Amino acid sequence: MPLPLGFTGARIDRADRLRTDAEAFAAATQDPRATCLAMDGIDPVPGERGGLIWEPLDPADDRALLLLGIDDAGAPRFVRAPAPGARIDARSRTVMRLIPLLSPEEAALYGGARSLVDWHARHGFCAVCAAPTAIFRGGWGRKCGNCGSEHFPRVDPVVIMLAEYQDRVLVGRQPGFPPGFFSALAGFVEPGESLEEAVARELFEEAGIQVSDVVYVASQPWPFPSSLMIGCRAVAHDTALTIDTTELEAAMWVERAEVRAALAGEMGASFMAPPPLAIARYLLEDWAG
Amino acid sequence: MPLPLGFTGARIDRADRLRTDAEAFAAATQDPRATCLAMDGIDPVPGERGGLIWEPLDPADDRALLLLGIDDAGAPRFVRAPAPGARIDARSRTVMRLIPLLSPEEAALYGGARSLVDWHARHGFCAVCAAPTAIFRGGWGRKCGNCGSEHFPRVDPVVIMLAEYQDRVLVGRQPGFPPGFFSALAGFVEPGESLEEAVARELFEEAGIQVSDVVYVASQPWPFPSSLMIGCRAVAHDTALTIDTTELEAAMWVERAEVRAALAGEMGASFMAPPPLAIARYLLEDWAG
């Protein structure tokens, strides 16, 4: 069985009912058990043992409270919106060093909070009319003070897939990957296509292969900044590759034994497999059996 | 077998390679075979027999050309961006009368074009800094002239699902539905959750039921304005319902025979089924067998 998927399993009730009930929301902010996630920009502030830090609400902090939800013990959990004009360094790699120190539940909760805070930091103005927007719905939207347009956090669906031909699957590497590292091919779903059509289009664009029989395998939120990774498999019609070198540096068909060696981190493996947090690893584990 | 899914099956090569190659894009606009989709705002302009109208490119029209792709015959197909400040009536119901007159391929191509044009109409300004944005990437993005932020068309993933309990499935109706009409429950996927988690959360929020064993069934783009409908099934732990009356007016468990009667449009059916274009109908057909 593959490992559980990274960034899933947040044990929290998102409490949608509190978002639109101003009185209930205010009561949650006054709850003595309420806590706020400590963040450094959009990175987690690590506790002494590496976990997340949850602090009592500081009444002197005037940044808006965004409601993450109600925890198992009934306590409200919040995160602060960024201060207006705050600079967010979304390209910092610090986070990748900190996330492995979190429990799966913490990583999932942090991932959702990160996507939300990052979205607020990049949506202070209305894309329709350029006027400033203000937070509403308990932190899960922004409303324009001028034209009234409502804006909601983005979730960008991405298909990530293994093309299969007889007993081999296709893996590829982008120019920026660490040496030897190969992963599943992936791309954003566009308006006007189904998941299955997006899988076929991306495999043709990036590797020049035709596929059919697309099947869904699993999904995962990916908070860099707010993707929804949708893992699939597809059957390739042949193995001849035409690589789009603007997207991929290389791609290759690998056998089951090679995938198993890569997943096991063997010295002689023909490639380095994706890390445990990534759904690409899950797809390879699921296929390698 | 269920019908093919509405808004899928556009027979077009989206030609991503032309979007980032200014010279190749310019050449496509000069191609004598190039045509542009006739639109009335974001509605289709129906041809004499109800199909779409494709016009030669009018050099006097100064609205930007957005590249839909290259058709089977090798001809470029475009649609025009809305004029700056143009008013788009996204709530007009005219489109629902016109779409059934289109072939499935035409509906799919129109759906993608509609989502794209509508997105441009609502994204003239940068959400980061409020400056005007300009079209780039052949119509598949906008770039801020001030801060350089790049913005891409939204695709909003929505889970739509049938909860199943023994030989019954759950259907519900929103307050605005036509009388007697029931459909699958649905809701937007939020940052920080997988598809499976979104299905479980929505069914609990809207109907108060706990589910497990979520399985993916099918997907469909839904251009009102730019949803990606992801159809699933899930197994309910029991049948007691607690309806969120802000979302649903009613919900009920229906048996296979009732679903078949509804799909067949029988006089005595206990509810009216969703129309052929909707993935909710596909889910019901798939389940009813």
Coordinates of C-alpha atoms in Angstrom, one line a residue:
Chain A
M1 CA 0.0 0.0 0.0
P2 CA 1.3 3.5 -0.8
L3 CA 1.9 5.9 2.0
P4 CA -0.9 8.4 2.9
L5 CA -0.8 11.5 0.7
G6 CA 1.0 14.6 1.8
F7 CA -1.0 17.6 2.9
T8 CA -4.2 15.5 3.4
G9 CA -5.8 14.5 6.7
A10 CA -6.2 17.8 8.5
R11 CA -8.4 16.9 11.4
I12 CA -10.5 20.0 11.4
D13 CA -14.1 21.0 10.9
R14 CA -13.9 23.9 8.4
A15 CA -17.1 25.2 10.0
D16 CA -18.5 26.9 6.9
R17 CA -21.6 27.8 9.0
L18 CA -19.5 30.2 11.1
R19 CA -18.1 32.0 8.1
T20 CA -21.4 33.7 7.1
D21 CA -22.7 34.2 10.6
A22 CA -21.0 37.4 11.9
E23 CA -22.2 36.8 15.5
A24 CA -21.0 33.2 15.7
F25 CA -17.7 34.3 14.1
A26 CA -17.2 37.0 16.7
A27 CA -18.0 34.5 19.4
A28 CA -15.3 32.2 18.1
T29 CA -12.8 35.0 18.2
Q30 CA -13.7 35.5 21.9
D31 CA -13.5 31.8 22.8
P32 CA -10.8 31.5 25.5
R33 CA -9.7 28.2 23.8
A34 CA -9.1 29.9 20.4
T35 CA -5.6 29.9 19.0
C36 CA -3.8 31.3 16.0
L37 CA -1.2 29.6 13.9
A38 CA 2.3 31.2 14.2
M39 CA 3.6 32.1 10.7
D40 CA 6.7 33.8 9.4
G41 CA 5.2 35.3 6.2
I42 CA 3.8 32.1 4.7
D43 CA 6.3 29.8 6.3
P44 CA 5.5 27.9 9.5
V45 CA 7.3 29.0 12.7
P46 CA 8.7 25.7 14.0
G47 CA 8.1 24.8 17.7
E48 CA 10.9 23.3 19.9
R49 CA 10.2 19.8 18.7
G50 CA 9.5 20.9 15.1
G51 CA 5.7 21.0 15.3
L52 CA 3.5 24.0 14.6
I53 CA 3.0 26.7 17.2
W54 CA -0.5 27.7 18.2
E55 CA -0.7 31.0 20.1
P56 CA -3.6 32.6 22.1
L57 CA -5.2 35.4 20.1
D58 CA -3.4 38.7 20.6
P59 CA -5.9 41.5 20.9
A60 CA -3.1 44.0 20.0
D61 CA -2.6 42.4 16.6
D62 CA -4.8 44.2 14.1
R63 CA -4.4 41.8 11.2
A64 CA -7.6 40.1 10.3
L65 CA -8.4 36.6 11.7
L66 CA -9.1 33.9 9.1
L67 CA -11.0 30.9 10.4
L68 CA -9.3 27.6 9.7
G69 CA -12.0 25.7 11.6
I70 CA -12.9 24.0 14.8
D71 CA -10.6 21.3 16.1
D72 CA -11.5 17.9 17.7
A73 CA -11.7 19.5 21.1
G74 CA -14.1 22.2 19.9
A75 CA -11.6 25.0 19.9
P76 CA -11.5 27.6 17.1
R77 CA -8.2 27.7 15.1
F78 CA -7.3 30.8 13.2
V79 CA -4.5 32.2 11.1
R80 CA -3.8 36.0 10.5
A81 CA -4.2 37.6 7.2
P82 CA -1.0 39.3 5.9
A83 CA -0.7 43.0 6.8
P84 CA -1.7 45.2 3.9
G85 CA 1.3 45.6 1.6
A86 CA 3.3 42.9 3.4
R87 CA 5.9 41.2 1.2
I88 CA 5.6 37.5 0.9
D89 CA 8.5 35.5 -0.3
A90 CA 6.7 32.6 -2.0
R91 CA 10.0 31.3 -3.4
S92 CA 11.8 30.7 -0.1
R93 CA 12.8 27.1 0.1
T94 CA 12.9 27.1 4.0
V95 CA 9.4 25.6 4.0
M96 CA 10.6 22.4 2.4
R97 CA 13.0 21.9 5.3
L98 CA 10.4 22.5 7.9
I99 CA 7.4 20.5 6.5
P100 CA 9.1 17.1 7.1
L101 CA 9.2 18.0 10.8
L102 CA 5.4 18.3 11.0
S103 CA 3.0 15.4 11.6
P104 CA 0.8 14.6 8.6
E105 CA -2.2 16.3 10.3
E106 CA -0.1 19.4 11.0
A107 CA 1.3 19.5 7.4
A108 CA -2.3 19.4 6.0
L109 CA -3.5 22.1 8.3
Y110 CA -0.5 24.3 7.6
G111 CA -0.8 23.7 3.8
G112 CA -4.4 25.0 3.7
A113 CA -3.4 28.0 5.9
R114 CA -0.4 28.8 3.6
S115 CA -2.6 28.8 0.5
L116 CA -5.2 31.0 2.1
V117 CA -2.7 33.6 3.5
D118 CA -0.7 33.7 0.2
W119 CA -3.9 34.2 -1.7
H120 CA -4.9 37.2 0.5
A121 CA -1.4 38.7 0.0
R122 CA -1.9 38.7 -3.7
H123 CA -5.5 39.8 -3.9
G124 CA -5.7 43.2 -2.2
F125 CA -7.4 44.8 -5.3
C126 CA -10.4 44.0 -7.4
A127 CA -9.4 42.5 -10.8
V128 CA -12.6 43.8 -12.3
C129 CA -12.3 47.5 -11.3
A130 CA -9.0 48.0 -9.5
A131 CA -10.6 49.2 -6.2
P132 CA -9.4 47.8 -2.8
T133 CA -11.1 44.6 -1.6
A134 CA -11.9 43.6 1.9
I135 CA -12.0 40.3 3.6
F136 CA -15.4 38.6 4.1
R137 CA -16.8 35.2 4.8
G138 CA -14.6 34.6 7.8
G139 CA -11.5 34.9 5.7
W140 CA -12.6 32.7 2.8
G141 CA -13.2 35.6 0.3
R142 CA -12.7 39.2 -0.5
K143 CA -15.3 41.7 -1.6
C144 CA -14.8 44.8 -3.7
G145 CA -15.9 48.0 -1.9
N146 CA -16.5 49.7 -5.2
C147 CA -18.2 47.3 -7.7
G148 CA -19.3 44.6 -5.2
S149 CA -17.5 41.7 -7.0
E150 CA -16.8 38.8 -4.8
H151 CA -13.5 37.0 -5.1
F152 CA -12.7 33.5 -3.7
P153 CA -9.4 31.7 -3.0
R154 CA -8.1 29.9 -6.1
V155 CA -7.6 26.2 -6.3
D156 CA -5.8 25.3 -9.5
P157 CA -6.4 21.8 -10.7
V158 CA -3.3 20.1 -12.1
V159 CA -3.2 16.7 -13.8
I160 CA -0.1 14.6 -12.9
M161 CA 0.1 11.2 -14.6
L162 CA 2.0 8.1 -15.5
A163 CA 1.7 7.0 -19.1
E164 CA 2.0 3.2 -19.2
Y165 CA 3.2 1.1 -22.1
Q166 CA 3.2 -2.7 -21.5
D167 CA 5.4 -3.0 -18.4
R168 CA 6.9 0.5 -18.4
V169 CA 5.9 4.0 -17.3
L170 CA 7.1 7.4 -18.5
V171 CA 9.0 9.7 -16.1
G172 CA 10.5 13.0 -17.0
R173 CA 12.7 15.8 -15.5
Q174 CA 12.4 19.5 -15.6
P175 CA 15.6 21.6 -16.0
G176 CA 15.5 22.8 -12.4
F177 CA 15.3 19.3 -10.8
P178 CA 18.1 18.0 -8.7
P179 CA 20.5 15.7 -10.6
G180 CA 19.1 12.3 -11.4
F181 CA 15.6 13.2 -10.2
F182 CA 12.7 12.1 -12.4
S183 CA 9.0 12.4 -11.7
A184 CA 5.6 12.1 -13.3
L185 CA 4.6 14.5 -16.0
A186 CA 2.1 17.2 -15.0
G187 CA 0.3 20.3 -16.2
F188 CA -2.5 22.7 -15.3
V189 CA -6.1 21.9 -16.4
E190 CA -7.4 24.6 -18.8
P191 CA -10.9 26.0 -19.2
G192 CA -12.9 23.9 -21.5
E193 CA -11.4 20.4 -20.9
S194 CA -12.1 17.4 -18.7
L195 CA -9.4 15.8 -16.6
E196 CA -9.1 13.0 -19.1
E197 CA -8.7 15.5 -22.0
A198 CA -6.1 17.5 -20.0
V199 CA -4.1 14.3 -19.3
A200 CA -4.0 13.4 -23.0
R201 CA -3.2 17.0 -24.1
E202 CA -0.3 17.3 -21.6
L203 CA 1.3 14.0 -22.5
F204 CA 1.1 14.9 -26.2
E205 CA 2.4 18.4 -25.7
E206 CA 5.3 17.5 -23.4
A207 CA 6.3 14.0 -24.7
G208 CA 4.6 13.7 -28.1
I209 CA 2.7 10.5 -27.1
Q210 CA -0.9 9.6 -27.7
V211 CA -2.8 8.0 -24.9
S212 CA -6.3 6.5 -24.1
D213 CA -7.9 4.8 -21.1
V214 CA -7.2 7.5 -18.6
V215 CA -8.0 6.4 -15.1
Y216 CA -8.0 8.4 -11.9
V217 CA -5.8 7.3 -9.1
A218 CA -5.7 9.8 -6.2
S219 CA -5.6 13.5 -5.4
Q220 CA -3.7 15.9 -3.1
P221 CA -3.7 19.6 -2.3
W222 CA -0.2 21.2 -3.1
P223 CA 0.2 24.5 -1.4
F224 CA 2.8 26.1 -3.7
P225 CA 0.7 28.2 -4.0
S226 CA -2.7 26.4 -4.3
S227 CA -2.7 23.5 -6.7
L228 CA -5.0 20.5 -6.5
M229 CA -2.9 17.6 -7.8
I230 CA -5.1 15.0 -9.6
G231 CA -3.1 11.8 -10.2
C232 CA -4.0 9.6 -13.1
R233 CA -2.7 6.7 -15.3
A234 CA -3.1 6.4 -19.0
V235 CA -2.2 3.8 -21.7
A236 CA 0.2 5.0 -24.3
H237 CA -0.2 3.9 -27.9
D238 CA 3.5 3.6 -28.5
T239 CA 6.8 4.6 -26.9
A240 CA 8.3 7.1 -29.4
L241 CA 9.0 10.4 -27.6
T242 CA 9.1 13.9 -28.9
I243 CA 10.1 16.0 -25.9
D244 CA 9.1 19.7 -25.6
T245 CA 12.4 21.0 -24.3
T246 CA 10.9 24.2 -22.9
E247 CA 9.0 22.0 -20.4
L248 CA 11.2 18.9 -20.0
E249 CA 15.0 18.3 -20.0
A250 CA 14.5 14.6 -20.5
A251 CA 12.0 11.8 -20.3
M252 CA 12.4 8.0 -20.3
W253 CA 10.4 4.8 -20.0
V254 CA 11.2 2.8 -16.9
E255 CA 10.5 -0.8 -15.9
R256 CA 8.9 -1.9 -12.7
A257 CA 12.2 -3.2 -11.2
E258 CA 13.8 0.2 -11.9
V259 CA 10.9 2.0 -10.2
R260 CA 11.1 -0.3 -7.2
A261 CA 14.9 0.4 -7.0
A262 CA 14.3 4.1 -7.2
L263 CA 11.6 4.1 -4.5
A264 CA 13.9 2.0 -2.3
G265 CA 16.7 4.6 -2.8
E266 CA 19.1 1.9 -4.0
M267 CA 22.6 2.9 -5.0
G268 CA 22.4 1.5 -8.5
A269 CA 18.9 2.9 -9.2
S270 CA 18.5 4.4 -12.7
F271 CA 16.8 7.6 -11.3
M272 CA 16.0 9.4 -8.0
A273 CA 12.3 9.1 -7.1
P274 CA 10.1 12.0 -5.9
P275 CA 10.0 12.6 -2.1
P276 CA 7.3 11.0 0.2
L277 CA 5.1 14.2 0.3
A278 CA 4.6 14.2 -3.5
I279 CA 1.7 12.4 -5.2
A280 CA 4.2 11.5 -8.0
R281 CA 5.7 9.1 -5.5
Y282 CA 2.3 7.7 -4.6
L283 CA 1.6 7.1 -8.3
L284 CA 4.9 5.2 -8.7
E285 CA 4.3 3.2 -5.5
D286 CA 0.7 2.4 -6.6
W287 CA 2.0 1.3 -10.1
A288 CA 5.0 -0.7 -8.8
G289 CA 2.7 -2.6 -6.5
Chain B
M1 CA -23.6 3.3 -21.2
P2 CA -24.1 6.9 -20.1
L3 CA -24.2 9.6 -22.8
P4 CA -20.9 11.4 -23.6
L5 CA -20.3 14.3 -21.2
G6 CA -21.5 17.8 -22.1
F7 CA -18.8 20.3 -23.0
T8 CA -16.2 17.6 -23.7
G9 CA -14.8 16.4 -27.0
A10 CA -13.7 19.7 -28.6
R11 CA -11.7 18.5 -31.7
I12 CA -9.0 21.1 -31.5
D13 CA -5.2 21.2 -30.9
R14 CA -4.8 23.9 -28.3
A15 CA -1.3 24.6 -29.8
D16 CA 0.4 25.7 -26.6
R17 CA 3.6 26.1 -28.7
L18 CA 2.1 29.0 -30.6
R19 CA 1.1 30.9 -27.5
T20 CA 4.6 31.7 -26.5
D21 CA 6.1 32.1 -30.0
A22 CA 5.2 35.7 -31.1
E23 CA 6.2 35.1 -34.7
A24 CA 4.2 31.8 -35.1
F25 CA 1.2 33.5 -33.4
A26 CA 1.4 36.4 -35.8
A27 CA 1.6 34.0 -38.7
A28 CA -1.5 32.2 -37.5
T29 CA -3.4 35.5 -37.5
Q30 CA -2.3 36.1 -41.1
D31 CA -3.3 32.6 -42.2
P32 CA -6.1 33.0 -44.9
R33 CA -7.9 30.0 -43.4
A34 CA -8.0 31.6 -39.9
T35 CA -11.5 32.2 -38.5
C36 CA -13.0 33.8 -35.4
L37 CA -15.9 32.6 -33.3
A38 CA -18.9 35.0 -33.5
M39 CA -20.0 35.9 -30.0
D40 CA -22.6 38.2 -28.6
G41 CA -20.9 39.2 -25.3
I42 CA -20.2 35.7 -24.0
D43 CA -23.2 34.0 -25.7
P44 CA -22.9 32.2 -29.0
V45 CA -24.3 33.8 -32.2
P46 CA -26.4 31.0 -33.7
G47 CA -26.0 30.2 -37.3
E48 CA -29.1 29.6 -39.6
R49 CA -29.2 25.9 -38.6
G50 CA -28.3 26.6 -35.0
G51 CA -24.5 25.9 -35.2
L52 CA -21.7 28.2 -34.3
I53 CA -20.6 30.9 -36.8
W54 CA -16.9 31.2 -37.7
E55 CA -16.0 34.4 -39.5
P56 CA -12.9 35.5 -41.4
L57 CA -10.7 37.7 -39.2
D58 CA -11.7 41.4 -39.6
P59 CA -8.6 43.6 -39.7
A60 CA -10.8 46.6 -38.6
D61 CA -11.7 44.9 -35.3
D62 CA -9.2 46.0 -32.8
R63 CA -10.1 43.6 -30.0
A64 CA -7.3 41.2 -29.2
L65 CA -7.3 37.7 -30.8
L66 CA -7.3 34.8 -28.3
L67 CA -6.0 31.6 -29.9
L68 CA -8.5 28.7 -29.3
G69 CA -6.2 26.3 -31.3
I70 CA -5.7 24.6 -34.7
D71 CA -8.5 22.6 -36.1
D72 CA -8.4 19.2 -37.8
A73 CA -7.8 20.9 -41.2
G74 CA -4.9 22.9 -39.9
A75 CA -6.8 26.2 -39.7
P76 CA -6.3 28.5 -36.7
R77 CA -9.4 29.3 -34.7
F78 CA -9.7 32.4 -32.6
V79 CA -12.1 34.3 -30.4
R80 CA -12.0 38.0 -29.7
A81 CA -11.2 39.4 -26.2
P82 CA -14.0 41.7 -24.9
A83 CA -13.4 45.4 -25.6
P84 CA -12.0 47.1 -22.5
G85 CA -14.9 48.1 -20.2
A86 CA -17.4 46.0 -22.1
R87 CA -20.3 44.8 -20.0
I88 CA -20.8 41.1 -19.9
D89 CA -24.1 39.7 -18.8
A90 CA -23.0 36.4 -17.3
R91 CA -26.5 35.8 -15.9
S92 CA -28.4 35.8 -19.2
R93 CA -30.2 32.5 -19.7
T94 CA -30.2 32.8 -23.5
V95 CA -27.2 30.5 -23.7
M96 CA -29.1 27.6 -22.2
R97 CA -31.5 27.8 -25.1
L98 CA -28.7 28.0 -27.7
I99 CA -26.4 25.2 -26.4
P100 CA -28.7 22.3 -27.2
L101 CA -28.6 23.5 -30.9
L102 CA -24.9 22.9 -31.0
S103 CA -23.2 19.6 -31.8
P104 CA -21.2 18.1 -28.9
E105 CA -17.9 19.3 -30.5
E106 CA -19.2 22.8 -31.0
A107 CA -20.6 23.0 -27.4
A108 CA -17.1 22.0 -26.1
L109 CA -15.3 24.5 -28.2
Y110 CA -17.8 27.2 -27.3
G111 CA -17.6 26.4 -23.6
G112 CA -13.8 26.9 -23.5
A113 CA -14.1 30.1 -25.5
R114 CA -16.8 31.4 -23.2
S115 CA -14.8 30.7 -20.0
L116 CA -11.8 32.4 -21.5
V117 CA -13.6 35.6 -22.7
D118 CA -15.5 35.9 -19.5
W119 CA -12.2 35.6 -17.5
H120 CA -10.6 38.4 -19.5
A121 CA -13.7 40.6 -19.0
R122 CA -13.3 40.3 -15.2
H123 CA -9.5 40.6 -15.0
G124 CA -8.5 43.9 -16.5
F125 CA -6.6 44.9 -13.4
C126 CA -3.9 43.3 -11.3
A127 CA -5.2 41.9 -8.0
V128 CA -1.7 42.4 -6.5
C129 CA -1.2 46.1 -7.3
A130 CA -4.3 47.5 -9.1
A131 CA -2.5 48.5 -12.3
P132 CA -3.9 47.5 -15.7
T133 CA -3.0 44.1 -17.1
A134 CA -2.4 43.2 -20.7
I135 CA -3.1 40.0 -22.6
F136 CA -0.1 37.7 -23.2
R137 CA 0.6 34.1 -24.1
G138 CA -1.7 34.2 -27.1
G139 CA -4.7 35.0 -25.0
W140 CA -4.1 32.5 -22.2
G141 CA -3.0 35.0 -19.5
R142 CA -2.6 38.6 -18.5
K143 CA 0.5 40.3 -17.3
C144 CA 0.7 43.4 -15.0
G145 CA 2.4 46.4 -16.7
N146 CA 3.4 47.7 -13.2
C147 CA 4.5 44.8 -10.9
G148 CA 5.0 42.1 -13.6
S149 CA 2.6 39.6 -11.9
E150 CA 1.3 37.0 -14.3
H151 CA -2.3 36.0 -14.1
F152 CA -3.9 32.9 -15.7
P153 CA -7.5 31.9 -16.4
R154 CA -9.2 30.3 -13.5
V155 CA -10.5 26.7 -13.4
D156 CA -12.5 26.1 -10.3
P157 CA -12.7 22.4 -9.3
V158 CA -16.1 21.4 -8.0
V159 CA -17.0 18.0 -6.5
I160 CA -20.4 16.7 -7.5
M161 CA -21.4 13.4 -5.9
L162 CA -23.9 10.7 -5.2
A163 CA -23.9 9.4 -1.7
E164 CA -25.0 5.8 -1.8
Y165 CA -26.6 3.7 1.0
Q166 CA -27.5 0.2 0.2
D167 CA -29.7 0.5 -2.9
R168 CA -30.4 4.2 -2.7
V169 CA -28.6 7.4 -3.6
L170 CA -29.0 11.0 -2.2
V171 CA -30.4 13.8 -4.4
G172 CA -31.2 17.3 -3.4
R173 CA -32.7 20.5 -4.7
Q174 CA -31.5 24.1 -4.4
P175 CA -34.1 26.8 -3.8
G176 CA -33.8 28.2 -7.4
F177 CA -34.3 24.8 -9.2
P178 CA -37.4 24.3 -11.4
P179 CA -40.3 22.5 -9.6
G180 CA -39.7 18.8 -9.0
F181 CA -36.0 19.0 -10.2
F182 CA -33.5 17.1 -8.0
S183 CA -29.7 16.7 -8.7
A184 CA -26.5 15.5 -7.2
L185 CA -25.0 17.5 -4.3
A186 CA -22.0 19.6 -5.2
G187 CA -19.6 22.2 -3.9
F188 CA -16.3 24.0 -4.6
V189 CA -13.0 22.3 -3.6
E190 CA -11.2 24.5 -1.1
P191 CA -7.4 25.1 -0.6
G192 CA -5.9 22.4 1.6
E193 CA -8.2 19.5 0.8
S194 CA -8.1 16.5 -1.6
L195 CA -11.1 15.6 -3.8
E196 CA -12.0 12.9 -1.4
E197 CA -11.9 15.2 1.6
A198 CA -14.0 17.8 -0.3
V199 CA -16.7 15.2 -1.1
A200 CA -16.9 14.1 2.6
R201 CA -17.0 17.7 3.8
E202 CA -19.7 18.9 1.4
L203 CA -22.0 15.9 2.1
F204 CA -21.6 16.5 5.8
E205 CA -22.1 20.3 5.5
E206 CA -25.1 20.1 3.2
A207 CA -26.9 16.9 4.3
G208 CA -25.3 16.0 7.7
I209 CA -24.2 12.5 6.5
Q210 CA -20.8 10.8 7.1
V211 CA -19.3 9.0 4.1
S212 CA -16.3 6.9 3.2
D213 CA -15.0 5.0 0.2
V214 CA -15.1 7.9 -2.2
V215 CA -14.6 6.9 -5.8
Y216 CA -14.0 9.0 -8.9
V217 CA -16.5 8.5 -11.7
A218 CA -16.0 11.2 -14.4
S219 CA -15.3 14.9 -15.0
Q220 CA -16.6 17.7 -17.2
P221 CA -15.8 21.4 -17.8
W222 CA -18.8 23.6 -16.9
P223 CA -18.4 27.1 -18.4
F224 CA -20.6 29.0 -15.9
P225 CA -18.1 30.6 -15.5
S226 CA -15.2 28.2 -15.4
S227 CA -15.9 25.1 -13.2
L228 CA -14.3 21.7 -13.5
M229 CA -17.0 19.3 -12.3
I230 CA -15.5 16.2 -10.8
G231 CA -18.1 13.5 -10.4
C232 CA -17.8 11.0 -7.5
R233 CA -19.7 8.4 -5.6
A234 CA -19.3 7.7 -1.8
V235 CA -20.8 5.3 0.7
A236 CA -22.9 6.8 3.4
H237 CA -22.8 5.4 7.0
D238 CA -26.5 6.0 7.5
T239 CA -29.5 7.7 6.0
A240 CA -30.4 10.3 8.7
L241 CA -30.3 13.8 7.0
T242 CA -29.6 17.2 8.5
I243 CA -30.2 19.7 5.7
D244 CA -28.3 23.0 5.5
T245 CA -31.3 25.0 4.4
T246 CA -29.1 27.9 3.1
E247 CA -27.7 25.5 0.5
L248 CA -30.6 23.0 -0.1
E249 CA -34.3 23.3 0.0
A250 CA -34.7 19.5 0.2
A251 CA -32.9 16.2 -0.1
M252 CA -34.1 12.6 -0.4
W253 CA -32.9 9.1 -0.8
V254 CA -34.1 7.5 -4.1
E255 CA -34.1 3.9 -5.3
R256 CA -32.8 2.6 -8.5
A257 CA -36.3 2.2 -10.0
E258 CA -37.1 5.8 -9.1
V259 CA -33.9 7.0 -10.8
R260 CA -34.6 5.0 -13.9
A261 CA -38.1 6.5 -14.1
A262 CA -36.8 10.0 -13.6
L263 CA -34.1 9.5 -16.3
A264 CA -36.8 8.2 -18.7
G265 CA -38.9 11.2 -18.0
E266 CA -41.9 9.1 -16.9
M267 CA -45.1 10.8 -15.9
G268 CA -45.2 9.2 -12.5
A269 CA -41.5 9.7 -11.7
S270 CA -40.8 10.9 -8.1
F271 CA -38.5 13.7 -9.4
M272 CA -37.2 15.4 -12.5
A273 CA -33.7 14.4 -13.5
P274 CA -30.9 16.8 -14.6
P275 CA -30.6 17.6 -18.3
P276 CA -28.3 15.6 -20.7
L277 CA -25.5 18.2 -20.6
A278 CA -25.0 17.9 -16.9
I279 CA -22.6 15.5 -15.2
A280 CA -25.2 14.9 -12.5
R281 CA -27.3 13.0 -15.1
Y282 CA -24.2 11.0 -16.1
L283 CA -23.7 10.1 -12.4
L284 CA -27.3 8.9 -12.1
E285 CA -27.2 7.0 -15.4
D286 CA -23.9 5.4 -14.4
W287 CA -25.3 4.3 -11.0
A288 CA -28.7 3.2 -12.3
G289 CA -26.9 0.9 -14.8

